[in-house]
Tab-separated table of C-alpha atoms in Angstrom:
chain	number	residue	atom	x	y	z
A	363	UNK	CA	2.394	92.166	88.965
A	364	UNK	CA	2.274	88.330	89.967
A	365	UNK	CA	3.161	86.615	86.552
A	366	UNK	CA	4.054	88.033	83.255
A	367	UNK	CA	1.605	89.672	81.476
A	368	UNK	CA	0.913	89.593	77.547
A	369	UNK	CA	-1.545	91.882	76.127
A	370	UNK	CA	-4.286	91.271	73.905
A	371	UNK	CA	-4.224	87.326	74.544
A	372	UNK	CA	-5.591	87.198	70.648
A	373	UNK	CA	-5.600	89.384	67.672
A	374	UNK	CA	-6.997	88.912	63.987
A	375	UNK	CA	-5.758	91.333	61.428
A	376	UNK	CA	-5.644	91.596	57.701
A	377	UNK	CA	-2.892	91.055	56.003
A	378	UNK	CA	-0.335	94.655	55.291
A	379	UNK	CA	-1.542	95.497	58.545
A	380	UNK	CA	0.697	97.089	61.325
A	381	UNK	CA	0.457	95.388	64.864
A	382	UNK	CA	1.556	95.981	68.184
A	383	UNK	CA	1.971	93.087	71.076
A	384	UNK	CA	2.843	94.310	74.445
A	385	UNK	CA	4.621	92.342	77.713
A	386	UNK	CA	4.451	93.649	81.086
A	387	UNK	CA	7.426	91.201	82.768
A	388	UNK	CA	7.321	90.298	86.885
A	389	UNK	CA	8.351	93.787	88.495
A	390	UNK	CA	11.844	93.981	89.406
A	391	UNK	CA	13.428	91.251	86.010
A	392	UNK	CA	15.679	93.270	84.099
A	393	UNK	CA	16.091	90.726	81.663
A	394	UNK	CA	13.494	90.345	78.994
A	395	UNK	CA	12.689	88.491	75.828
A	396	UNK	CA	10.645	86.993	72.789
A	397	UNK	CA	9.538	83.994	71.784
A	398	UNK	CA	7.391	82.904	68.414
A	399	UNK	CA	5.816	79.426	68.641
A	400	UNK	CA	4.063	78.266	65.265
A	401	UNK	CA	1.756	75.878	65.413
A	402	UNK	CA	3.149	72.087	65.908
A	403	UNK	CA	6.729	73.990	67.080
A	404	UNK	CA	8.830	74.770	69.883
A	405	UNK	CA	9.258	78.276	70.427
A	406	UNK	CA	12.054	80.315	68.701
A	407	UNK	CA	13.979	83.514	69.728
A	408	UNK	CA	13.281	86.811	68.637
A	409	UNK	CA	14.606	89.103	70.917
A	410	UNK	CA	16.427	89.542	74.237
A	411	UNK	CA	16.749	92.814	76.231
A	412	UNK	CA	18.669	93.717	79.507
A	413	UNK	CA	17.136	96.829	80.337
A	414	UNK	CA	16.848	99.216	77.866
A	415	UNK	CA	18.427	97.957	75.347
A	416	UNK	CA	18.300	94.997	73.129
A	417	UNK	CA	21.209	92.612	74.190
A	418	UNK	CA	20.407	90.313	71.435
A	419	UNK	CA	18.005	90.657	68.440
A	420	UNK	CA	19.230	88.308	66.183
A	421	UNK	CA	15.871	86.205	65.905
A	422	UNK	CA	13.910	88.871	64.537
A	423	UNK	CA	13.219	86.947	61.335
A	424	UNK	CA	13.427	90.821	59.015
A	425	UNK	CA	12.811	94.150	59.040
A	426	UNK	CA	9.315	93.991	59.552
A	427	UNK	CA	10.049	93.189	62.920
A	428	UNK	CA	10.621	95.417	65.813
A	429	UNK	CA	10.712	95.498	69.312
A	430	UNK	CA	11.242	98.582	72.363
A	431	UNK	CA	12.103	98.208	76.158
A	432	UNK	CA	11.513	102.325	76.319
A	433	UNK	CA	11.856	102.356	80.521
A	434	UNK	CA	13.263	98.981	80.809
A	435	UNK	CA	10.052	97.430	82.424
A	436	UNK	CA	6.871	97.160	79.589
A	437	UNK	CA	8.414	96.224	75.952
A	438	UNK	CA	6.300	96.198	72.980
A	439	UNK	CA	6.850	94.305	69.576
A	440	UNK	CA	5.641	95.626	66.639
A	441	UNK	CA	5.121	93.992	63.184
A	442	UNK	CA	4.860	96.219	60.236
A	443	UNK	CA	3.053	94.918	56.781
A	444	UNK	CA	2.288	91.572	58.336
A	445	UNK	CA	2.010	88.866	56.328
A	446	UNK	CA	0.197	85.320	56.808
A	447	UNK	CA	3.153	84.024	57.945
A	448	UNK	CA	3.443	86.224	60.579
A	449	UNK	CA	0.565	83.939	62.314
A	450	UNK	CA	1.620	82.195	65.412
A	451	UNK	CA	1.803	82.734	69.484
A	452	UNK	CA	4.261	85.373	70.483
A	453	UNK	CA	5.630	84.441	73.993
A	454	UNK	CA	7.133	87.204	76.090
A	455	UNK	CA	9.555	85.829	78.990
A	456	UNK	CA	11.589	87.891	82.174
A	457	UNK	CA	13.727	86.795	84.773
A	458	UNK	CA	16.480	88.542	87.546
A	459	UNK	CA	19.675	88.853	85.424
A	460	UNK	CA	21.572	86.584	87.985
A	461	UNK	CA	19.672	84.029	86.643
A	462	UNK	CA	19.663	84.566	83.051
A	463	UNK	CA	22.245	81.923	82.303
A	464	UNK	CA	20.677	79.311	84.089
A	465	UNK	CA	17.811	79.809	81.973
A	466	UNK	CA	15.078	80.298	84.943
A	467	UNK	CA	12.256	82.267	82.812
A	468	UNK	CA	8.970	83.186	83.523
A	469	UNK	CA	6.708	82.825	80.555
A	470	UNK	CA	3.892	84.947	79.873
A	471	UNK	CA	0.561	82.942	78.034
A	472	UNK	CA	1.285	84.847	75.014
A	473	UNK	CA	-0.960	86.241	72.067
A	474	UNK	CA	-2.069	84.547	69.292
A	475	UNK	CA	-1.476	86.513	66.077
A	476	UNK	CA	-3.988	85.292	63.351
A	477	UNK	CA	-3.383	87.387	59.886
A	478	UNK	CA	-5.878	86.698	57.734
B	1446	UNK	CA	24.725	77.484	68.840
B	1447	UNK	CA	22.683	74.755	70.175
B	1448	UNK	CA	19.907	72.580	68.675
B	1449	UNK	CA	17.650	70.403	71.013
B	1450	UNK	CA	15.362	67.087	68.851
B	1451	UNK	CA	12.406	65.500	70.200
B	1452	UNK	CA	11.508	62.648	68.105
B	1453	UNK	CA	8.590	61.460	69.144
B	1454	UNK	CA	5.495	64.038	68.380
B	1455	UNK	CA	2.760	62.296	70.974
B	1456	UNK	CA	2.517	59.507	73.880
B	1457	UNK	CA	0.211	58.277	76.049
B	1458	UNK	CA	0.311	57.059	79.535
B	1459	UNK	CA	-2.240	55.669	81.972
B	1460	UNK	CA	-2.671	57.297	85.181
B	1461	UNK	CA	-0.511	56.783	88.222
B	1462	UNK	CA	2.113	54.856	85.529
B	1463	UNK	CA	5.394	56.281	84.926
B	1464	UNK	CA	6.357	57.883	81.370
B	1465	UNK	CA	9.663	58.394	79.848
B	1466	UNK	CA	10.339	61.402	77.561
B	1467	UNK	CA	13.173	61.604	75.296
B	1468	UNK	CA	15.575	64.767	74.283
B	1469	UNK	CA	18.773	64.744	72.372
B	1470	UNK	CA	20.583	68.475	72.145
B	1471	UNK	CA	23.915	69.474	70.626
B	1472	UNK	CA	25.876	72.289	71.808
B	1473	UNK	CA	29.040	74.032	71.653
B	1474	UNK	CA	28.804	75.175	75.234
B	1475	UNK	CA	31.191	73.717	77.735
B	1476	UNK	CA	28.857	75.070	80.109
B	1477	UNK	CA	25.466	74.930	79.591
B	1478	UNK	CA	21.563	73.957	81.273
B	1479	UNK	CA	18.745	71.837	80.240
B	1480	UNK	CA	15.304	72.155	80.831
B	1481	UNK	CA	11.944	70.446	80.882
B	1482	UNK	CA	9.118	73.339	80.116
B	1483	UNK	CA	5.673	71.973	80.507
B	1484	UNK	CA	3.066	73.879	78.218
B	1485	UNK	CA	-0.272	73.311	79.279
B	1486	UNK	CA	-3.478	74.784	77.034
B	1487	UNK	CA	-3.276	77.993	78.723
B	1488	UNK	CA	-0.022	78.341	76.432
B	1489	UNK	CA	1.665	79.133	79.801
B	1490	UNK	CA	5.215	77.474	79.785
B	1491	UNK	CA	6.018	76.209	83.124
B	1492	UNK	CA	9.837	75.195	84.398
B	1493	UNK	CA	9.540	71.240	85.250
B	1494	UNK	CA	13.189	70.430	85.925
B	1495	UNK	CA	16.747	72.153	85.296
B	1496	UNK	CA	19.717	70.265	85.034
B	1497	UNK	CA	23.375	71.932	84.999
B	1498	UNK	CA	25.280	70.479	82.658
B	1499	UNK	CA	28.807	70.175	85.012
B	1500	UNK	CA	26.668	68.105	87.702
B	1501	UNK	CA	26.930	64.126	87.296
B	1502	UNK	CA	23.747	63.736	89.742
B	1503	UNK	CA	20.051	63.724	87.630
B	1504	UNK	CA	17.810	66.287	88.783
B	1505	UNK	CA	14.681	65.479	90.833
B	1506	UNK	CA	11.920	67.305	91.593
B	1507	UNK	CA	8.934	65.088	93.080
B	1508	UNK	CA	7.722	62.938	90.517
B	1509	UNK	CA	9.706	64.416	87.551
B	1510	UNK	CA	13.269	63.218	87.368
B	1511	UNK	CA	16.018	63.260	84.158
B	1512	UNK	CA	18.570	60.747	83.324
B	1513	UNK	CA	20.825	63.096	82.085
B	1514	UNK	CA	24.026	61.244	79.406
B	1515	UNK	CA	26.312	64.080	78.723
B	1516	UNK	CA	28.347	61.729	76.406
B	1517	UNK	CA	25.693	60.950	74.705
B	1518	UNK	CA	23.896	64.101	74.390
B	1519	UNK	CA	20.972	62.823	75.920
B	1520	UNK	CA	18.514	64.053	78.169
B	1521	UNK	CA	15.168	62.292	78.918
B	1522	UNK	CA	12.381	63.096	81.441
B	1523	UNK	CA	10.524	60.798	83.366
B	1524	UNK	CA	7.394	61.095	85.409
B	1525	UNK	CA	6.151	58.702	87.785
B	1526	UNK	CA	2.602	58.218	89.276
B	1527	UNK	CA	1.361	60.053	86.054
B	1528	UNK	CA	-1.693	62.952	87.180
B	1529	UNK	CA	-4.440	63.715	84.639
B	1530	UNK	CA	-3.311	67.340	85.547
B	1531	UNK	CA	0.294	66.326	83.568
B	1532	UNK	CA	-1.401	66.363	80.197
B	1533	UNK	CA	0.173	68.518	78.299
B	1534	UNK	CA	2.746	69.140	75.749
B	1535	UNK	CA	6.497	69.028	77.049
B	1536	UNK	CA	9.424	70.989	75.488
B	1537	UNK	CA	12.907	69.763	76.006
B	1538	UNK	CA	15.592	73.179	76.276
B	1539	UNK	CA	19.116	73.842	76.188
B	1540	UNK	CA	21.030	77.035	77.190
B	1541	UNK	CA	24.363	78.387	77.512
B	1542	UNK	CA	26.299	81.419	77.398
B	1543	UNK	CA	24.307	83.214	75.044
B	1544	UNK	CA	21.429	83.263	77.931
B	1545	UNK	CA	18.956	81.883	74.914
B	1546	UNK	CA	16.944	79.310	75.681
B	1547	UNK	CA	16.516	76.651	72.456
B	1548	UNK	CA	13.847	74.521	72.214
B	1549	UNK	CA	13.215	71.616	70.815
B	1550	UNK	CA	9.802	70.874	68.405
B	1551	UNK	CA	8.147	69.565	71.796
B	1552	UNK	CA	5.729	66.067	73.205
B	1553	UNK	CA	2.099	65.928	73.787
B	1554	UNK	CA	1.289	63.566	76.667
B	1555	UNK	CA	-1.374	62.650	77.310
B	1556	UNK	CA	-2.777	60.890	80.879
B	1557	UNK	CA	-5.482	58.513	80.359
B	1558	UNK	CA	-7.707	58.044	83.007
């Protein structure tokens, strides 16, 4: 596609629920990763991925937190048992991997988590 | 590890003035980029600027430049002829070999007509 592209753009769930967020990155970006932006904050890392795999997942706040890259395109993070503090924008960004270290990413809009 | 501060929550600015941003990051990098993200209400962040740390010479990109102080840590953005279309909140970011970007807690500006 054009841009990144975060599905759904909002979600309200109840607390102990189990969510899924999913990121379709700019076709062709091998490099992949997650952002969580509370409100009044920058965003932090979650999770980084360079293809398959997860290159770097040391953000992921616990294990309530997890996140795929099955064909190394689409990645999903899930969030099992969420609690209210689980409530901010998750940001999904991609870019080539000859750019990674000169930080050139392409942010999706994000979705805003809500547990209620 | 890196950390990136932005001290001042909000400013203001009337249009077609120019506006100064501040950013102070530590880092252990010896090489190592900064960024200006803009984040309008679409939540979108958008690159303004990049600046590689080894190069002397600010970045400029139209009416966005840095003044970039490597002693000093310091990184500030300034916009001239401010747009109403500039409103928005502005994060200052620092990466390095880690390929993580860190941000720092972010500006609103806002552009007065």
């Amino acid at each position: 596609g054009a841009g990144v592209s975060q599905t759904p753009s909002n979600k309200v769930t109840e607390k102990g629920k189990y969510v899924e967020l999913r990121c379709d990155p700019i076709s062709g970006h091998t490099a992949l990763y997650w952002y969580r932006q509370s409100l009044g904050q920058g965003p932090e890392f979650l999770i980084y991925f360079q293809g398959t795999g997860a290159a770097d997942d040391s953000g992921l706040p616990n294990d309530r937190f997890f996140a795929v890259r099955p064909e190394g395109s689409v990645s999903t993070l899930k969030i099992q048992r969420t609690e209210r503090g689980d409530s901010a924008v998750y940001l999904c960004a991609s870019s080539l991997t000859r750019t990674l270290n000169t930080g050139e990413l392409f942010f999706g809009e994000g979705s805003r988590l809500t547990v209620l | 590890a890196q950390t990136v501060t932005q001290s001042q929550p909000e400013m203001s600015v009337q249009e077609a003035e120019t506006v100064t941003l501040s950013c102070t990051y530590d880092t252990s990098e010896n090489n190592y980029y900064l960024f200006w993200y803009k984040q309008p209400p679409s939540r979108q962040m958008i690159l303004v600027i990049r600046q590689e740390a080894y190069k002397q010479q600010n970045a400029t990109e139209n009416r966005f430049s840095v003044n970039f102080q490597k002693a000093a840590k310091s990184f500030s953005l300034k916009i001239s002829d401010s747009q109403l279309g500039d409103t928005a909140m502005y994060f200052c970011a620092c990466t390095g070999a880690n390929s993580k970007l860190t941000f720092g807690k972010g500006i609103t500006l806002s552009v007065r007509p």
